[in-house]
Amino acid sequence: MSQANQGYSIKVLIFQTNPRENEFFRVVEKTVWNFANGGTWSEVDGCDTLRMNGSGTSGALRLLSNKGQGCIITLGVHNYKRWGDIITNLKDDQTACVINPQYYSKDHPNMEKQRERQLTSYETTDLQGRKFSFEYVVSEGHELTVRVIIA
């Protein structure tokens, strides 16, 4: 089977270290962007796992805290390599369903650039000073694993 025809999976391990004032994040939305390939989210052993039929596909998780703070973590495979991004300080209309397709839109060149960077790790800080990061702990092959940390 050629590389172009093999599917991919990304297992997502989410950790929250140092919760502030009993603020805890949970997954509230899961999306898949299908660019000529299908994909699905499932939960395996307590971890969200994105399965994609091929390169050119991604999925997003929107996390929301019990105090209303949120972020979107988008993960995928572009040109046969993993990639990811994190968006914090969400506005009410910024859902994963809205954000995920923007990585494939000429109207959002910075998001396209982030996808094309094919990063194995990334970190950002929200307006409250909370750090959000991801690191692919298995970054090669077709069965990938990414660790997400909210600190």
PDB file of C-alpha atoms in Angstrom:
ATOM      1  CA  MET A   1       0.000   0.000   0.000  1.00  0.00           C
ATOM      2  CA  SER A   2       1.433   3.372  -0.949  1.00  0.00           C
ATOM      3  CA  GLN A   3       1.975   6.105   1.629  1.00  0.00           C
ATOM      4  CA  ALA A   4      -0.786   8.148   0.001  1.00  0.00           C
ATOM      5  CA  ASN A   5      -3.344   5.398   0.634  1.00  0.00           C
ATOM      6  CA  GLN A   6      -2.530   4.646   4.268  1.00  0.00           C
ATOM      7  CA  GLY A   7      -4.599   6.057   7.067  1.00  0.00           C
ATOM      8  CA  TYR A   8      -3.384   7.887  10.154  1.00  0.00           C
ATOM      9  CA  SER A   9      -4.384   8.039  13.784  1.00  0.00           C
ATOM     10  CA  ILE A  10      -3.527  10.654  16.380  1.00  0.00           C
ATOM     11  CA  LYS A  11      -4.000   9.669  20.017  1.00  0.00           C
ATOM     12  CA  VAL A  12      -4.452  12.792  22.175  1.00  0.00           C
ATOM     13  CA  LEU A  13      -3.301  12.723  25.802  1.00  0.00           C
ATOM     14  CA  ILE A  14      -4.579  15.798  27.688  1.00  0.00           C
ATOM     15  CA  PHE A  15      -3.015  16.849  30.988  1.00  0.00           C
ATOM     16  CA  GLN A  16      -3.908  19.786  33.181  1.00  0.00           C
ATOM     17  CA  THR A  17      -1.171  20.732  35.618  1.00  0.00           C
ATOM     18  CA  ASN A  18      -1.611  23.322  38.307  1.00  0.00           C
ATOM     19  CA  PRO A  19      -5.371  23.989  37.944  1.00  0.00           C
ATOM     20  CA  ARG A  20      -6.203  27.545  38.968  1.00  0.00           C
ATOM     21  CA  GLU A  21      -8.919  28.100  41.560  1.00  0.00           C
ATOM     22  CA  ASN A  22     -10.608  24.777  40.771  1.00  0.00           C
ATOM     23  CA  GLU A  23     -10.787  25.549  37.048  1.00  0.00           C
ATOM     24  CA  PHE A  24     -10.822  22.405  34.955  1.00  0.00           C
ATOM     25  CA  PHE A  25     -11.000  21.968  31.173  1.00  0.00           C
ATOM     26  CA  ARG A  26     -13.070  19.379  29.325  1.00  0.00           C
ATOM     27  CA  VAL A  27     -13.623  18.555  25.661  1.00  0.00           C
ATOM     28  CA  VAL A  28     -16.920  20.069  24.484  1.00  0.00           C
ATOM     29  CA  GLU A  29     -16.606  19.763  20.686  1.00  0.00           C
ATOM     30  CA  LYS A  30     -14.829  17.529  18.161  1.00  0.00           C
ATOM     31  CA  THR A  31     -14.606  18.207  14.421  1.00  0.00           C
ATOM     32  CA  VAL A  32     -12.953  16.671  11.368  1.00  0.00           C
ATOM     33  CA  TRP A  33     -11.959  18.548   8.222  1.00  0.00           C
ATOM     34  CA  ASN A  34     -12.352  16.239   5.261  1.00  0.00           C
ATOM     35  CA  PHE A  35     -10.185  17.284   2.351  1.00  0.00           C
ATOM     36  CA  ALA A  36     -10.812  14.314   0.017  1.00  0.00           C
ATOM     37  CA  ASN A  37     -10.384  11.973   3.009  1.00  0.00           C
ATOM     38  CA  GLY A  38     -12.723  10.951   5.761  1.00  0.00           C
ATOM     39  CA  GLY A  39     -12.016  11.018   9.461  1.00  0.00           C
ATOM     40  CA  THR A  40     -13.596  10.259  12.811  1.00  0.00           C
ATOM     41  CA  TRP A  41     -12.997  10.876  16.499  1.00  0.00           C
ATOM     42  CA  SER A  42     -13.360   8.070  19.000  1.00  0.00           C
ATOM     43  CA  GLU A  43     -12.491   7.546  22.627  1.00  0.00           C
ATOM     44  CA  VAL A  44     -10.053   4.735  23.334  1.00  0.00           C
ATOM     45  CA  ASP A  45      -8.903   3.974  26.886  1.00  0.00           C
ATOM     46  CA  GLY A  46     -10.038   7.428  28.028  1.00  0.00           C
ATOM     47  CA  CYS A  47      -8.129   9.264  25.273  1.00  0.00           C
ATOM     48  CA  ASP A  48      -9.577  11.009  22.242  1.00  0.00           C
ATOM     49  CA  THR A  49      -8.239   9.470  19.031  1.00  0.00           C
ATOM     50  CA  LEU A  50      -8.531  11.015  15.592  1.00  0.00           C
ATOM     51  CA  ARG A  51      -8.555   8.546  12.704  1.00  0.00           C
ATOM     52  CA  MET A  52      -8.030   9.869   9.187  1.00  0.00           C
ATOM     53  CA  ASN A  53      -8.132   7.961   5.908  1.00  0.00           C
ATOM     54  CA  GLY A  54      -5.144   9.863   4.525  1.00  0.00           C
ATOM     55  CA  SER A  55      -2.970  12.967   4.458  1.00  0.00           C
ATOM     56  CA  GLY A  56      -4.730  16.297   3.991  1.00  0.00           C
ATOM     57  CA  THR A  57      -7.106  15.810   6.904  1.00  0.00           C
ATOM     58  CA  SER A  58      -7.293  17.266  10.395  1.00  0.00           C
ATOM     59  CA  GLY A  59      -9.462  17.381  13.462  1.00  0.00           C
ATOM     60  CA  ALA A  60     -10.046  19.930  16.184  1.00  0.00           C
ATOM     61  CA  LEU A  61     -10.935  19.680  19.849  1.00  0.00           C
ATOM     62  CA  ARG A  62     -12.544  22.614  21.604  1.00  0.00           C
ATOM     63  CA  LEU A  63     -11.868  22.613  25.334  1.00  0.00           C
ATOM     64  CA  LEU A  64     -13.864  24.720  27.754  1.00  0.00           C
ATOM     65  CA  SER A  65     -13.277  25.280  31.449  1.00  0.00           C
ATOM     66  CA  ASN A  66     -15.964  25.305  34.092  1.00  0.00           C
ATOM     67  CA  LYS A  67     -15.277  29.079  34.308  1.00  0.00           C
ATOM     68  CA  GLY A  68     -15.905  29.722  30.612  1.00  0.00           C
ATOM     69  CA  GLN A  69     -12.324  29.892  29.293  1.00  0.00           C
ATOM     70  CA  GLY A  70     -11.636  27.952  26.110  1.00  0.00           C
ATOM     71  CA  CYS A  71      -9.126  26.882  23.523  1.00  0.00           C
ATOM     72  CA  ILE A  72      -9.103  24.950  20.257  1.00  0.00           C
ATOM     73  CA  ILE A  73      -6.421  22.389  19.501  1.00  0.00           C
ATOM     74  CA  THR A  74      -6.213  21.405  15.835  1.00  0.00           C
ATOM     75  CA  LEU A  75      -4.164  18.364  14.807  1.00  0.00           C
ATOM     76  CA  GLY A  76      -3.690  16.667  11.477  1.00  0.00           C
ATOM     77  CA  VAL A  77      -1.485  15.358   8.712  1.00  0.00           C
ATOM     78  CA  HIS A  78      -0.354  17.591   5.830  1.00  0.00           C
ATOM     79  CA  ASN A  79       1.878  16.283   3.032  1.00  0.00           C
ATOM     80  CA  TYR A  80       2.334  13.059   5.017  1.00  0.00           C
ATOM     81  CA  LYS A  81       3.639  14.824   8.153  1.00  0.00           C
ATOM     82  CA  ARG A  82       1.883  15.679  11.387  1.00  0.00           C
ATOM     83  CA  TRP A  83       1.007  19.252  12.356  1.00  0.00           C
ATOM     84  CA  GLY A  84      -0.885  21.156  15.025  1.00  0.00           C
ATOM     85  CA  ASP A  85      -1.975  24.505  16.378  1.00  0.00           C
ATOM     86  CA  ILE A  86      -3.618  25.959  19.471  1.00  0.00           C
ATOM     87  CA  ILE A  87      -5.930  28.976  19.549  1.00  0.00           C
ATOM     88  CA  THR A  88      -6.766  30.601  22.891  1.00  0.00           C
ATOM     89  CA  ASN A  89      -8.812  33.635  23.977  1.00  0.00           C
ATOM     90  CA  LEU A  90     -11.807  32.428  21.985  1.00  0.00           C
ATOM     91  CA  LYS A  91     -14.676  34.677  21.026  1.00  0.00           C
ATOM     92  CA  ASP A  92     -18.220  33.326  21.293  1.00  0.00           C
ATOM     93  CA  ASP A  93     -18.420  32.590  17.554  1.00  0.00           C
ATOM     94  CA  GLN A  94     -15.091  30.711  17.446  1.00  0.00           C
ATOM     95  CA  THR A  95     -16.062  27.073  17.590  1.00  0.00           C
ATOM     96  CA  ALA A  96     -14.016  24.129  16.346  1.00  0.00           C
ATOM     97  CA  CYS A  97     -16.536  23.764  13.516  1.00  0.00           C
ATOM     98  CA  VAL A  98     -15.720  27.329  12.383  1.00  0.00           C
ATOM     99  CA  ILE A  99     -11.960  27.245  13.042  1.00  0.00           C
ATOM    100  CA  ASN A 100     -10.973  23.825  11.616  1.00  0.00           C
ATOM    101  CA  PRO A 101     -11.743  24.660   7.922  1.00  0.00           C
ATOM    102  CA  GLN A 102      -9.878  27.973   8.169  1.00  0.00           C
ATOM    103  CA  TYR A 103      -6.539  26.114   8.030  1.00  0.00           C
ATOM    104  CA  TYR A 104      -7.429  25.275   4.415  1.00  0.00           C
ATOM    105  CA  SER A 105      -8.705  28.705   3.350  1.00  0.00           C
ATOM    106  CA  LYS A 106      -6.809  31.346   1.385  1.00  0.00           C
ATOM    107  CA  ASP A 107      -8.779  33.864   3.482  1.00  0.00           C
ATOM    108  CA  HIS A 108      -6.693  32.829   6.527  1.00  0.00           C
ATOM    109  CA  PRO A 109      -3.048  32.809   5.330  1.00  0.00           C
ATOM    110  CA  ASN A 110      -1.555  32.732   8.842  1.00  0.00           C
ATOM    111  CA  MET A 111      -3.502  29.588   9.661  1.00  0.00           C
ATOM    112  CA  GLU A 112      -2.430  27.969   6.388  1.00  0.00           C
ATOM    113  CA  LYS A 113       1.184  28.808   7.271  1.00  0.00           C
ATOM    114  CA  GLN A 114       0.770  27.203  10.696  1.00  0.00           C
ATOM    115  CA  ARG A 115      -0.507  24.005   9.051  1.00  0.00           C
ATOM    116  CA  GLU A 116       2.354  24.023   6.545  1.00  0.00           C
ATOM    117  CA  ARG A 117       4.970  24.427   9.300  1.00  0.00           C
ATOM    118  CA  GLN A 118       4.227  20.815  10.317  1.00  0.00           C
ATOM    119  CA  LEU A 119       5.317  21.434  13.898  1.00  0.00           C
ATOM    120  CA  THR A 120       6.013  18.586  16.307  1.00  0.00           C
ATOM    121  CA  SER A 121       5.465  20.931  19.271  1.00  0.00           C
ATOM    122  CA  TYR A 122       3.954  24.337  19.995  1.00  0.00           C
ATOM    123  CA  GLU A 123       3.225  26.523  23.032  1.00  0.00           C
ATOM    124  CA  THR A 124       1.108  29.626  23.519  1.00  0.00           C
ATOM    125  CA  THR A 125      -0.173  31.646  26.458  1.00  0.00           C
ATOM    126  CA  ASP A 126      -3.682  33.015  26.929  1.00  0.00           C
ATOM    127  CA  LEU A 127      -4.590  36.452  28.275  1.00  0.00           C
ATOM    128  CA  GLN A 128      -4.782  35.046  31.822  1.00  0.00           C
ATOM    129  CA  GLY A 129      -1.175  33.799  31.595  1.00  0.00           C
ATOM    130  CA  ARG A 130      -2.126  30.124  31.303  1.00  0.00           C
ATOM    131  CA  LYS A 131       0.154  28.064  29.034  1.00  0.00           C
ATOM    132  CA  PHE A 132      -1.216  25.663  26.447  1.00  0.00           C
ATOM    133  CA  SER A 133       1.153  23.336  24.621  1.00  0.00           C
ATOM    134  CA  PHE A 134       1.312  20.203  22.552  1.00  0.00           C
ATOM    135  CA  GLU A 135       4.134  17.851  21.690  1.00  0.00           C
ATOM    136  CA  TYR A 136       3.973  14.839  19.418  1.00  0.00           C
ATOM    137  CA  VAL A 137       5.595  12.130  21.522  1.00  0.00           C
ATOM    138  CA  VAL A 138       5.208   9.783  18.534  1.00  0.00           C
ATOM    139  CA  SER A 139       5.754  12.080  15.563  1.00  0.00           C
ATOM    140  CA  GLU A 140       6.559   9.721  12.700  1.00  0.00           C
ATOM    141  CA  GLY A 141       4.591   6.985  11.000  1.00  0.00           C
ATOM    142  CA  HIS A 142       0.864   6.424  10.810  1.00  0.00           C
ATOM    143  CA  GLU A 143       0.031   5.925  14.498  1.00  0.00           C
ATOM    144  CA  LEU A 144       0.860   9.244  16.141  1.00  0.00           C
ATOM    145  CA  THR A 145       0.532  10.335  19.766  1.00  0.00           C
ATOM    146  CA  VAL A 146       0.367  13.924  20.974  1.00  0.00           C
ATOM    147  CA  ARG A 147       0.565  15.202  24.532  1.00  0.00           C
ATOM    148  CA  VAL A 148      -1.438  18.370  25.315  1.00  0.00           C
ATOM    149  CA  ILE A 149      -0.602  20.257  28.497  1.00  0.00           C
ATOM    150  CA  ILE A 150      -2.625  23.046  30.105  1.00  0.00           C
ATOM    151  CA  ALA A 151      -0.525  24.713  32.803  1.00  0.00           C
TER     152      ALA A 151
END
